[in-house]
mmCIF file of C-alpha atoms in Angstrom:
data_model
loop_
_atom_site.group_PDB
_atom_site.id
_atom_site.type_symbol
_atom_site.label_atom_id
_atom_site.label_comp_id
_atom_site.label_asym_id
_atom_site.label_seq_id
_atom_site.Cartn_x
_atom_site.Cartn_y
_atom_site.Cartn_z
ATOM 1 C CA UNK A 1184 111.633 71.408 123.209
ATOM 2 C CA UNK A 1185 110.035 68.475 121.153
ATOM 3 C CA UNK A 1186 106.873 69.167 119.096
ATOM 4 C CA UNK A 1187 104.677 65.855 118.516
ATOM 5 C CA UNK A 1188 102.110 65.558 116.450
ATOM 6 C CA UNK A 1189 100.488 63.012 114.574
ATOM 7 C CA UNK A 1190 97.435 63.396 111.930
ATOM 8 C CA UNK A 1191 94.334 62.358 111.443
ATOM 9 C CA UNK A 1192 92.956 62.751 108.222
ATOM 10 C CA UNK A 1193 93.104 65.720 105.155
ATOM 11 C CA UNK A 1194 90.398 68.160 105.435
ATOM 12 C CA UNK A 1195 90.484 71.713 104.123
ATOM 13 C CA UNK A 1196 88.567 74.602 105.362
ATOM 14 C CA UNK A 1197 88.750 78.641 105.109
ATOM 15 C CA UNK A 1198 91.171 79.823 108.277
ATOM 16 C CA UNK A 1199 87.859 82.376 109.307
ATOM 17 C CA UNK A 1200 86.321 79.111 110.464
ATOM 18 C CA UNK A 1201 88.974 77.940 112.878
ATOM 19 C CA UNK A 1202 89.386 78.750 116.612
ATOM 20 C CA UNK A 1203 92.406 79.607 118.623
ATOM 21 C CA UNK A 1204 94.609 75.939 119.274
ATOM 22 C CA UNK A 1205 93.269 74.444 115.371
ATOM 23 C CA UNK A 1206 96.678 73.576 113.741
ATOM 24 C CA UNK A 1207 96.297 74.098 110.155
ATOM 25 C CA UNK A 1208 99.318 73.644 107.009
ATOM 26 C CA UNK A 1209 99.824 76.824 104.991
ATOM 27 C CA UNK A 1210 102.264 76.732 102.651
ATOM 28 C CA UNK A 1211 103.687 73.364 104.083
ATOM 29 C CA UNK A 1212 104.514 74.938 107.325
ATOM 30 C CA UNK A 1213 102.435 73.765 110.068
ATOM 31 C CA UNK A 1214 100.871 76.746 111.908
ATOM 32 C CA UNK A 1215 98.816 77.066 114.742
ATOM 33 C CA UNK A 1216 95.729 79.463 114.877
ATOM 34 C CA UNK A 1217 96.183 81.981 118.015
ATOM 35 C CA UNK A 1218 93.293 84.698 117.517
ATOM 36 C CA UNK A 1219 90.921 84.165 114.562
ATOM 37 C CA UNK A 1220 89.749 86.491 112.214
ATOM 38 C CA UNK A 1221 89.408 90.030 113.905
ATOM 39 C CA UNK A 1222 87.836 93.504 112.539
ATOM 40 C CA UNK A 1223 90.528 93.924 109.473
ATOM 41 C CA UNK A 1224 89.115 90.433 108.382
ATOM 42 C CA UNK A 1225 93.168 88.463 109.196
ATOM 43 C CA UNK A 1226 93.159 85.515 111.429
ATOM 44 C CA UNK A 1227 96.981 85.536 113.838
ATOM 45 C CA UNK A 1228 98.716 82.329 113.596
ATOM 46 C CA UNK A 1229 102.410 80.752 114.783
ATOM 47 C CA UNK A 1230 104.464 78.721 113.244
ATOM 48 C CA UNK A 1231 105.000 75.757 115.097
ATOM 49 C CA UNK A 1232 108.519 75.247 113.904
ATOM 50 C CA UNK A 1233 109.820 78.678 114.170
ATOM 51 C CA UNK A 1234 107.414 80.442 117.004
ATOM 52 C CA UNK A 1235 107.305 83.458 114.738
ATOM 53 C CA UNK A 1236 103.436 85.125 114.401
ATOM 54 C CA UNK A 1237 101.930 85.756 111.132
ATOM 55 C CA UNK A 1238 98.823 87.387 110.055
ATOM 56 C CA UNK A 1239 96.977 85.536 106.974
ATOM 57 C CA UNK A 1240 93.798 87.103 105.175
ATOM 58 C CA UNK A 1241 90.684 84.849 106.275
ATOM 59 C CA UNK A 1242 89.687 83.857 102.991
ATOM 60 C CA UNK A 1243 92.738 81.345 102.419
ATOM 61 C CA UNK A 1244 92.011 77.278 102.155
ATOM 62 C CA UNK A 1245 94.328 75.943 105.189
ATOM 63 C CA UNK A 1246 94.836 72.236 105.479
ATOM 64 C CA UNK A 1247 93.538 71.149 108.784
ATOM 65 C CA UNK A 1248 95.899 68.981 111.286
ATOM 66 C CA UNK A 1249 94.606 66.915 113.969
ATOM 67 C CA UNK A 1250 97.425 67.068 116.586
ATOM 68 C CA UNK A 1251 98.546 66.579 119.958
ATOM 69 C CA UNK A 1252 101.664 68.637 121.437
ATOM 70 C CA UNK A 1253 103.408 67.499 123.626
ATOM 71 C CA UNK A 1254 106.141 70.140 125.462
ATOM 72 C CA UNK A 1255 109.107 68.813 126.978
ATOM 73 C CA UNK A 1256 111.017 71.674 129.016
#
């Protein structure tokens, strides 16, 4: 499998605000956002390198990523 991606421009935002497909950097690691923020206030994202799931608070600063992925099976 071959991830593509190619970006855009830097713009930060709070992870609450993004919807499920928004690819975001946290930590360097470029994650994509698969639920947003539910009940407990923690937004489900995967890594995009790894395919594990991780839950992040909603008040972090993400780095948003414009990007296209492309799958190759």
């Amino acid at each position: 499998m071959n991830i593509v991606y190619q970006e855009k421009e830097n713009r930060s935002d709070f992870i609450r605000n993004l919807k499920p497909t928004d690819v975001c950097y946290i930590n360097n690691q470029l994650y994509m956002v698969v639920m947003p923020a539910d009940k407990y206030y923690n937004s489900m994202v995967v890594n995009l390198e790894t395919g594990k799931v991780k839950y992040f608070n909603c008040n972090i600063i993400v780095q948003l990523a414009a990007c296209i992925i492309a799958v190759n099976v």
